Amino acid sequence: MTPSPRRHTRRTIAIGVLSAITLVAIPLFGQRGPSARLERAPAHVDLAEQILETMLRVPGNRAGFRTVHAKGIVCEGTFTPSTEASGLSSAVHFAGAPTPVTVRFSDGASDPLIPDASPDAGPRGMAIRFALPGGSVTDIVAMSHNGFVVGTGEEFLALQRAVVDTDPQAPHPWPVETFLAAHPRAAAFVRENRNVPASFATDAFFSNNAFVFVDTRGHRQPGRYQLLPAAGRQLLSERDALTRDVNYLMDDLASRLAVGPVVFRLQVQLPNPGDPTRGSSLVWPDDRRTVDLGRISVTRVLPDDAVVARSLAFDPVRLTVGIELSDDPLPALRSRVYALAVQRRLHPSTGAR
């Protein structure tokens, strides 16, 4: 049965918007009424805990799986820095020999069985771990949408609550519709994340949050990561998306890697004077200067990727010398929620947070 336009909007909000921040789960239609409205946490409860507790009230989570981006594939490869990279930052992986990387591609939803071509599976994710000399690591967490759904943790919590408080059987406007009407960038985020990529290898990914890159002289330069596919960005039409198998993104990536590496160009977009670094939902114009950091070559799917994925936890604030946090408050908040969610994933029977 084809969902009505209203139900499509509901489904898109629940999966597309919330999965984008990698902090929430999918509501299910018809499983919540007015009696299940969210009880507000006491004011003293940490914002990250409030976000996670709100997330856990949304039906659709599965014990032992990621709260969102539950369906994915773990690969390995190498990062080879460009000649420009060391001029931007003194980070050790931006100079010298190639660095081993672990890369996880994912659908955005919390349902590990969601069809890859579903318009509700976006935004897709690409998370990268660089294995640095001496055994340390640094991470990049990116998604296939340029710009976050909101700019602050408080706005994100308000969006979470609006979704939880929305009863699909209630008259319009729903709380989530009221929120989107007051937040046009969030509404655009919902629409744009219905796009379906032809392949993980032909999608682009964005960190959205600004970081500060520090060179050997101590010069500090804010910027945002972008990961651009060497094969070019390609999206499916709605008609073509209907013909794809349930796991086509995962299968396609494995098939491509059997022939040769899948390559992404890692670059940093630099702001002009006056461009905001705090507002991660505010996208910098395409004409801003970029610095080419190098190439990420994904070479194979890990044979035990499902086992690896369970304990593998990426963190946007797992940085290294030469890369620092900016004034954007969201990475630190995301890190805190991630830590709470990881404990829940690894210890679902005890309810650990």
Short mmCIF file of C-alpha atoms in Angstrom, two decimals:
data_model
loop_
_atom_site.label_atom_id
_atom_site.label_comp_id
_atom_site.label_asym_id
_atom_site.label_seq_id
_atom_site.Cartn_x
_atom_site.Cartn_y
_atom_site.Cartn_z
CA MET A 1 0.00 0.00 0.00
CA THR A 2 1.46 3.35 -1.00
CA PRO A 3 1.77 5.77 1.94
CA SER A 4 -0.21 8.97 1.73
CA PRO A 5 1.74 12.23 1.32
CA ARG A 6 1.20 12.95 5.01
CA ARG A 7 2.58 9.56 6.02
CA HIS A 8 5.52 9.99 3.65
CA THR A 9 6.33 13.28 5.37
CA ARG A 10 6.13 11.55 8.73
CA ARG A 11 8.36 8.70 7.63
CA THR A 12 10.91 11.06 6.11
CA ILE A 13 11.06 13.18 9.25
CA ALA A 14 11.42 10.15 11.45
CA ILE A 15 14.17 8.48 9.45
CA GLY A 16 15.76 11.04 7.18
CA VAL A 17 15.98 13.98 9.55
CA LEU A 18 16.81 12.23 12.76
CA SER A 19 19.20 9.63 11.42
CA ALA A 20 21.23 12.42 9.90
CA ILE A 21 22.58 13.49 13.23
CA THR A 22 23.44 9.90 14.06
CA LEU A 23 21.80 10.24 17.47
CA VAL A 24 18.21 9.02 17.18
CA ALA A 25 15.95 6.20 16.04
CA ILE A 26 12.99 5.62 13.76
CA PRO A 27 9.43 6.09 14.96
CA LEU A 28 6.90 3.55 13.68
CA PHE A 29 3.50 4.57 12.36
CA GLY A 30 0.47 3.95 14.51
CA GLN A 31 2.39 2.75 17.60
CA ARG A 32 2.08 5.83 19.72
CA GLY A 33 -0.88 7.85 20.87
CA PRO A 34 -1.39 10.84 23.14
CA SER A 35 -0.77 8.73 26.25
CA ALA A 36 2.84 8.17 25.19
CA ARG A 37 3.77 11.83 25.07
CA LEU A 38 7.25 12.52 26.31
CA GLU A 39 7.75 13.34 29.97
CA ARG A 40 10.32 16.12 30.28
CA ALA A 41 13.56 15.35 32.10
CA PRO A 42 14.49 17.42 35.15
CA ALA A 43 16.43 20.56 34.28
CA HIS A 44 19.60 19.29 35.97
CA VAL A 45 19.90 16.28 33.63
CA ASP A 46 22.78 16.60 31.19
CA LEU A 47 21.75 17.69 27.67
CA ALA A 48 23.40 14.62 26.12
CA GLU A 49 21.48 12.35 28.49
CA GLN A 50 18.23 14.13 27.65
CA ILE A 51 18.88 13.61 23.94
CA LEU A 52 19.62 9.92 24.40
CA GLU A 53 16.66 9.35 26.71
CA THR A 54 14.38 11.07 24.20
CA MET A 55 15.84 8.95 21.44
CA LEU A 56 15.16 5.78 23.39
CA ARG A 57 11.45 6.64 23.57
CA VAL A 58 11.16 6.51 19.80
CA PRO A 59 10.04 3.03 18.66
CA GLY A 60 12.28 1.17 16.23
CA ASN A 61 15.58 0.69 18.08
CA ARG A 62 17.04 -2.82 18.14
CA ALA A 63 19.17 -4.02 21.02
CA GLY A 64 22.76 -4.63 20.04
CA PHE A 65 22.61 -2.41 16.94
CA ARG A 66 23.61 1.19 16.42
CA THR A 67 20.82 3.55 17.34
CA VAL A 68 21.00 4.92 13.82
CA HIS A 69 23.22 4.04 10.87
CA ALA A 70 22.55 0.47 11.97
CA LYS A 71 23.09 -1.05 8.52
CA GLY A 72 26.58 -0.67 7.16
CA ILE A 73 29.71 -2.22 5.75
CA VAL A 74 33.26 -1.93 7.14
CA CYS A 75 36.23 -1.65 4.81
CA GLU A 76 39.91 -0.89 4.94
CA GLY A 77 42.25 1.09 2.75
CA THR A 78 44.85 3.83 2.82
CA PHE A 79 45.06 7.61 2.95
CA THR A 80 47.78 9.22 0.86
CA PRO A 81 48.38 12.89 1.66
CA SER A 82 48.77 15.59 -0.96
CA THR A 83 51.65 18.04 -1.11
CA GLU A 84 49.27 20.75 0.14
CA ALA A 85 48.11 18.91 3.27
CA SER A 86 51.14 19.57 5.48
CA GLY A 87 50.88 23.28 4.73
CA LEU A 88 47.44 23.39 6.34
CA SER A 89 48.11 21.23 9.39
CA SER A 90 50.97 19.60 11.23
CA ALA A 91 48.89 16.44 11.75
CA VAL A 92 51.16 13.44 11.23
CA HIS A 93 48.95 11.75 8.64
CA PHE A 94 49.06 14.86 6.43
CA ALA A 95 52.73 14.28 5.67
CA GLY A 96 54.89 11.33 4.71
CA ALA A 97 53.85 7.80 3.93
CA PRO A 98 50.28 6.57 3.37
CA THR A 99 48.22 5.90 6.50
CA PRO A 100 46.02 2.81 6.98
CA VAL A 101 42.33 3.63 7.35
CA THR A 102 39.20 1.81 8.46
CA VAL A 103 36.06 3.08 6.72
CA ARG A 104 32.42 2.33 7.49
CA PHE A 105 29.73 3.20 4.96
CA SER A 106 26.14 3.11 6.19
CA ASP A 107 22.50 3.83 5.60
CA GLY A 108 21.16 6.47 7.98
CA ALA A 109 18.25 4.61 9.54
CA SER A 110 18.16 2.63 12.78
CA ASP A 111 16.57 -0.36 11.04
CA PRO A 112 19.36 -2.80 10.04
CA LEU A 113 17.02 -4.35 7.47
CA ILE A 114 16.01 -1.18 5.63
CA PRO A 115 16.28 -1.44 1.83
CA ASP A 116 19.31 0.50 0.62
CA ALA A 117 17.25 2.31 -2.02
CA SER A 118 14.60 3.51 0.40
CA PRO A 119 14.22 7.30 0.33
CA ASP A 120 14.04 6.98 4.12
CA ALA A 121 17.56 5.51 4.36
CA GLY A 122 19.33 8.86 4.03
CA PRO A 123 21.53 10.50 4.76
CA ARG A 124 24.17 7.86 4.19
CA GLY A 125 27.27 7.89 6.34
CA MET A 126 31.01 7.59 5.82
CA ALA A 127 33.15 7.34 8.95
CA ILE A 128 36.95 7.08 8.72
CA ARG A 129 39.55 6.04 11.28
CA PHE A 130 43.19 6.87 10.55
CA ALA A 131 45.72 4.52 12.23
CA LEU A 132 48.52 6.88 13.26
CA PRO A 133 52.11 6.01 14.19
CA GLY A 134 52.52 4.83 17.77
CA GLY A 135 49.09 3.22 17.92
CA SER A 136 46.93 6.36 18.22
CA VAL A 137 43.99 7.08 15.93
CA THR A 138 41.95 10.02 14.69
CA ASP A 139 38.45 9.98 13.17
CA ILE A 140 36.29 11.81 10.65
CA VAL A 141 32.51 11.34 10.86
CA ALA A 142 30.67 12.52 7.75
CA MET A 143 27.26 12.26 6.13
CA SER A 144 25.89 12.61 2.62
CA HIS A 145 24.23 15.96 3.25
CA ASN A 146 26.01 19.29 3.27
CA GLY A 147 24.69 20.92 6.45
CA PHE A 148 23.25 19.56 9.68
CA VAL A 149 19.53 19.59 10.31
CA VAL A 150 19.93 22.11 13.18
CA GLY A 151 22.75 24.16 14.63
CA THR A 152 22.56 23.59 18.40
CA GLY A 153 22.00 20.78 20.84
CA GLU A 154 18.98 22.54 22.29
CA GLU A 155 17.36 22.74 18.84
CA PHE A 156 18.15 19.10 18.28
CA LEU A 157 16.52 18.11 21.57
CA ALA A 158 13.48 20.19 20.63
CA LEU A 159 13.28 18.36 17.32
CA GLN A 160 13.58 15.01 19.08
CA ARG A 161 10.77 15.93 21.44
CA ALA A 162 8.60 17.12 18.57
CA VAL A 163 8.96 13.74 16.87
CA VAL A 164 8.22 11.80 20.06
CA ASP A 165 5.21 14.01 20.80
CA THR A 166 3.77 13.58 17.31
CA ASP A 167 0.78 11.27 17.15
CA PRO A 168 0.18 10.19 13.51
CA GLN A 169 -3.54 9.88 14.27
CA ALA A 170 -3.84 13.42 15.62
CA PRO A 171 -5.01 16.39 13.54
CA HIS A 172 -2.48 18.60 11.82
CA PRO A 173 -0.28 20.42 12.42
CA TRP A 174 1.73 17.83 14.28
CA PRO A 175 4.44 19.03 16.69
CA VAL A 176 7.13 17.97 14.23
CA GLU A 177 5.41 19.88 11.42
CA THR A 178 5.29 22.96 13.61
CA PHE A 179 9.01 22.58 14.31
CA LEU A 180 9.88 22.26 10.62
CA ALA A 181 7.71 25.23 9.71
CA ALA A 182 9.77 27.32 12.13
CA HIS A 183 13.10 25.86 10.93
CA PRO A 184 13.29 26.09 7.12
CA ARG A 185 16.79 24.62 6.92
CA ALA A 186 15.55 21.52 8.75
CA ALA A 187 12.61 21.28 6.34
CA ALA A 188 15.01 21.49 3.39
CA PHE A 189 17.15 18.80 5.02
CA VAL A 190 14.12 16.46 5.05
CA ARG A 191 13.40 17.02 1.37
CA GLU A 192 16.97 16.73 0.16
CA ASN A 193 17.74 13.52 2.03
CA ARG A 194 15.22 11.59 -0.06
CA ASN A 195 17.83 11.41 -2.84
CA VAL A 196 19.13 7.88 -3.47
CA PRO A 197 22.78 7.38 -4.53
CA ALA A 198 23.78 5.07 -7.35
CA SER A 199 26.58 3.71 -5.16
CA PHE A 200 28.49 4.49 -1.99
CA ALA A 201 31.36 5.02 -4.42
CA THR A 202 29.47 7.83 -6.16
CA ASP A 203 28.19 9.75 -3.15
CA ALA A 204 29.77 12.78 -1.46
CA PHE A 205 30.13 13.17 2.29
CA PHE A 206 30.52 16.21 4.56
CA SER A 207 31.70 16.68 8.14
CA ASN A 208 29.50 19.81 8.48
CA ASN A 209 31.14 20.75 11.77
CA ALA A 210 34.09 23.13 11.55
CA PHE A 211 37.49 22.18 12.95
CA VAL A 212 40.67 24.23 13.34
CA PHE A 213 43.76 23.15 11.42
CA VAL A 214 47.06 24.27 12.97
CA ASP A 215 50.29 24.34 10.93
CA THR A 216 53.88 24.04 12.14
CA ARG A 217 54.09 27.81 12.72
CA GLY A 218 50.99 27.83 14.90
CA HIS A 219 48.75 29.44 12.26
CA ARG A 220 45.15 28.44 12.88
CA GLN A 221 42.69 27.97 10.02
CA PRO A 222 39.07 26.80 10.43
CA GLY A 223 37.60 24.48 7.83
CA ARG A 224 35.13 21.69 7.11
CA TYR A 225 35.94 18.29 5.65
CA GLN A 226 34.48 17.17 2.34
CA LEU A 227 34.87 13.70 0.80
CA LEU A 228 34.27 13.75 -2.94
CA PRO A 229 34.06 10.57 -5.05
CA ALA A 230 36.68 10.23 -7.79
CA ALA A 231 34.00 8.59 -9.95
CA GLY A 232 31.75 11.65 -9.65
CA ARG A 233 28.51 12.03 -7.75
CA GLN A 234 25.61 10.05 -9.21
CA LEU A 235 22.03 9.78 -7.95
CA LEU A 236 19.29 7.37 -9.00
CA SER A 237 15.97 8.47 -10.41
CA GLU A 238 12.90 7.40 -8.45
CA ARG A 239 12.15 4.86 -11.20
CA ASP A 240 15.65 3.36 -11.08
CA ALA A 241 15.62 3.24 -7.29
CA LEU A 242 12.55 0.99 -7.40
CA THR A 243 14.53 -1.63 -9.37
CA ARG A 244 17.40 -1.95 -6.89
CA ASP A 245 17.81 -4.92 -4.55
CA VAL A 246 17.46 -4.55 -0.80
CA ASN A 247 21.24 -4.60 -0.26
CA TYR A 248 22.36 -3.06 -3.53
CA LEU A 249 24.66 -0.45 -1.95
CA MET A 250 26.52 -3.07 0.09
CA ASP A 251 26.68 -5.54 -2.81
CA ASP A 252 27.75 -2.89 -5.31
CA LEU A 253 30.61 -1.74 -3.10
CA ALA A 254 31.88 -5.30 -2.65
CA SER A 255 31.71 -5.85 -6.42
CA ARG A 256 33.62 -2.66 -7.17
CA LEU A 257 36.32 -3.49 -4.65
CA ALA A 258 36.80 -6.91 -6.21
CA VAL A 259 37.94 -5.08 -9.36
CA GLY A 260 39.90 -2.20 -7.84
CA PRO A 261 39.96 0.50 -5.18
CA VAL A 262 37.19 3.02 -4.61
CA VAL A 263 38.74 6.47 -4.29
CA PHE A 264 37.61 9.65 -2.54
CA ARG A 265 39.30 13.03 -2.54
CA LEU A 266 39.59 14.43 0.98
CA GLN A 267 39.52 18.19 1.06
CA VAL A 268 38.87 21.02 3.50
CA GLN A 269 36.58 23.90 2.60
CA LEU A 270 37.77 27.21 4.05
CA PRO A 271 35.42 30.00 5.11
CA ASN A 272 35.53 33.59 3.97
CA PRO A 273 35.64 36.30 6.65
CA GLY A 274 32.21 36.39 8.28
CA ASP A 275 31.24 32.82 7.38
CA PRO A 276 29.93 31.17 10.58
CA THR A 277 31.85 28.30 12.11
CA ARG A 278 29.37 27.68 14.96
CA GLY A 279 26.26 27.10 12.86
CA SER A 280 26.69 23.65 11.36
CA SER A 281 23.32 23.89 9.59
CA LEU A 282 24.60 26.97 7.70
CA VAL A 283 26.30 25.83 4.50
CA TRP A 284 29.22 27.83 3.15
CA PRO A 285 28.88 28.75 -0.55
CA ASP A 286 30.51 26.49 -3.14
CA ASP A 287 32.85 29.28 -4.28
CA ARG A 288 34.84 29.10 -1.04
CA ARG A 289 38.47 28.00 -1.40
CA THR A 290 39.30 24.35 -0.76
CA VAL A 291 42.55 22.63 0.15
CA ASP A 292 43.24 19.17 -1.24
CA LEU A 293 44.42 16.94 1.60
CA GLY A 294 44.89 13.74 -0.38
CA ARG A 295 43.22 10.54 -1.49
CA ILE A 296 41.39 7.85 0.45
CA SER A 297 41.60 4.55 -1.41
CA VAL A 298 39.17 1.94 -0.07
CA THR A 299 40.57 -1.45 -1.05
CA ARG A 300 38.53 -4.25 0.50
CA VAL A 301 35.59 -5.21 2.70
CA LEU A 302 36.70 -6.70 6.00
CA PRO A 303 35.70 -10.40 6.04
CA ASP A 304 34.41 -10.07 9.61
CA ASP A 305 32.98 -6.58 9.15
CA ALA A 306 29.78 -7.29 11.12
CA VAL A 307 31.83 -8.35 14.15
CA VAL A 308 34.18 -5.39 13.79
CA ALA A 309 31.26 -2.98 13.42
CA ARG A 310 29.74 -3.94 16.75
CA SER A 311 32.64 -2.60 18.82
CA LEU A 312 33.88 0.02 16.35
CA ALA A 313 32.92 3.46 17.66
CA PHE A 314 33.85 6.58 15.71
CA ASP A 315 34.08 9.90 17.53
CA PRO A 316 34.17 13.38 15.93
CA VAL A 317 36.35 14.75 18.75
CA ARG A 318 38.95 12.00 18.54
CA LEU A 319 41.52 14.41 17.11
CA THR A 320 45.30 14.59 16.89
CA VAL A 321 47.99 17.27 17.16
CA GLY A 322 47.42 19.77 14.37
CA ILE A 323 43.60 19.48 14.41
CA GLU A 324 41.48 21.12 17.12
CA LEU A 325 37.87 21.84 17.96
CA SER A 326 36.42 25.11 16.71
CA ASP A 327 33.74 27.19 18.41
CA ASP A 328 31.10 24.79 17.03
CA PRO A 329 29.52 23.18 20.13
CA LEU A 330 28.02 20.16 18.39
CA PRO A 331 31.06 17.85 18.06
CA ALA A 332 31.57 17.72 21.82
CA LEU A 333 27.87 17.08 22.39
CA ARG A 334 27.78 14.41 19.69
CA SER A 335 30.78 12.74 21.31
CA ARG A 336 29.00 12.61 24.66
CA VAL A 337 25.83 11.12 23.17
CA TYR A 338 27.88 8.63 21.15
CA ALA A 339 29.61 7.42 24.32
CA LEU A 340 26.27 6.87 26.06
CA ALA A 341 24.81 5.13 23.01
CA VAL A 342 27.86 2.85 22.62
CA GLN A 343 27.47 1.64 26.19
CA ARG A 344 23.85 0.84 25.48
CA ARG A 345 24.76 -1.01 22.28
CA LEU A 346 27.47 -3.10 23.90
CA HIS A 347 25.45 -3.85 27.04
CA PRO A 348 21.80 -3.96 25.91
CA SER A 349 20.68 -6.52 28.49
CA THR A 350 21.78 -4.38 31.42
CA GLY A 351 20.36 -1.12 30.05
CA ALA A 352 23.78 0.53 30.47
CA ARG A 353 23.94 4.11 29.29
#
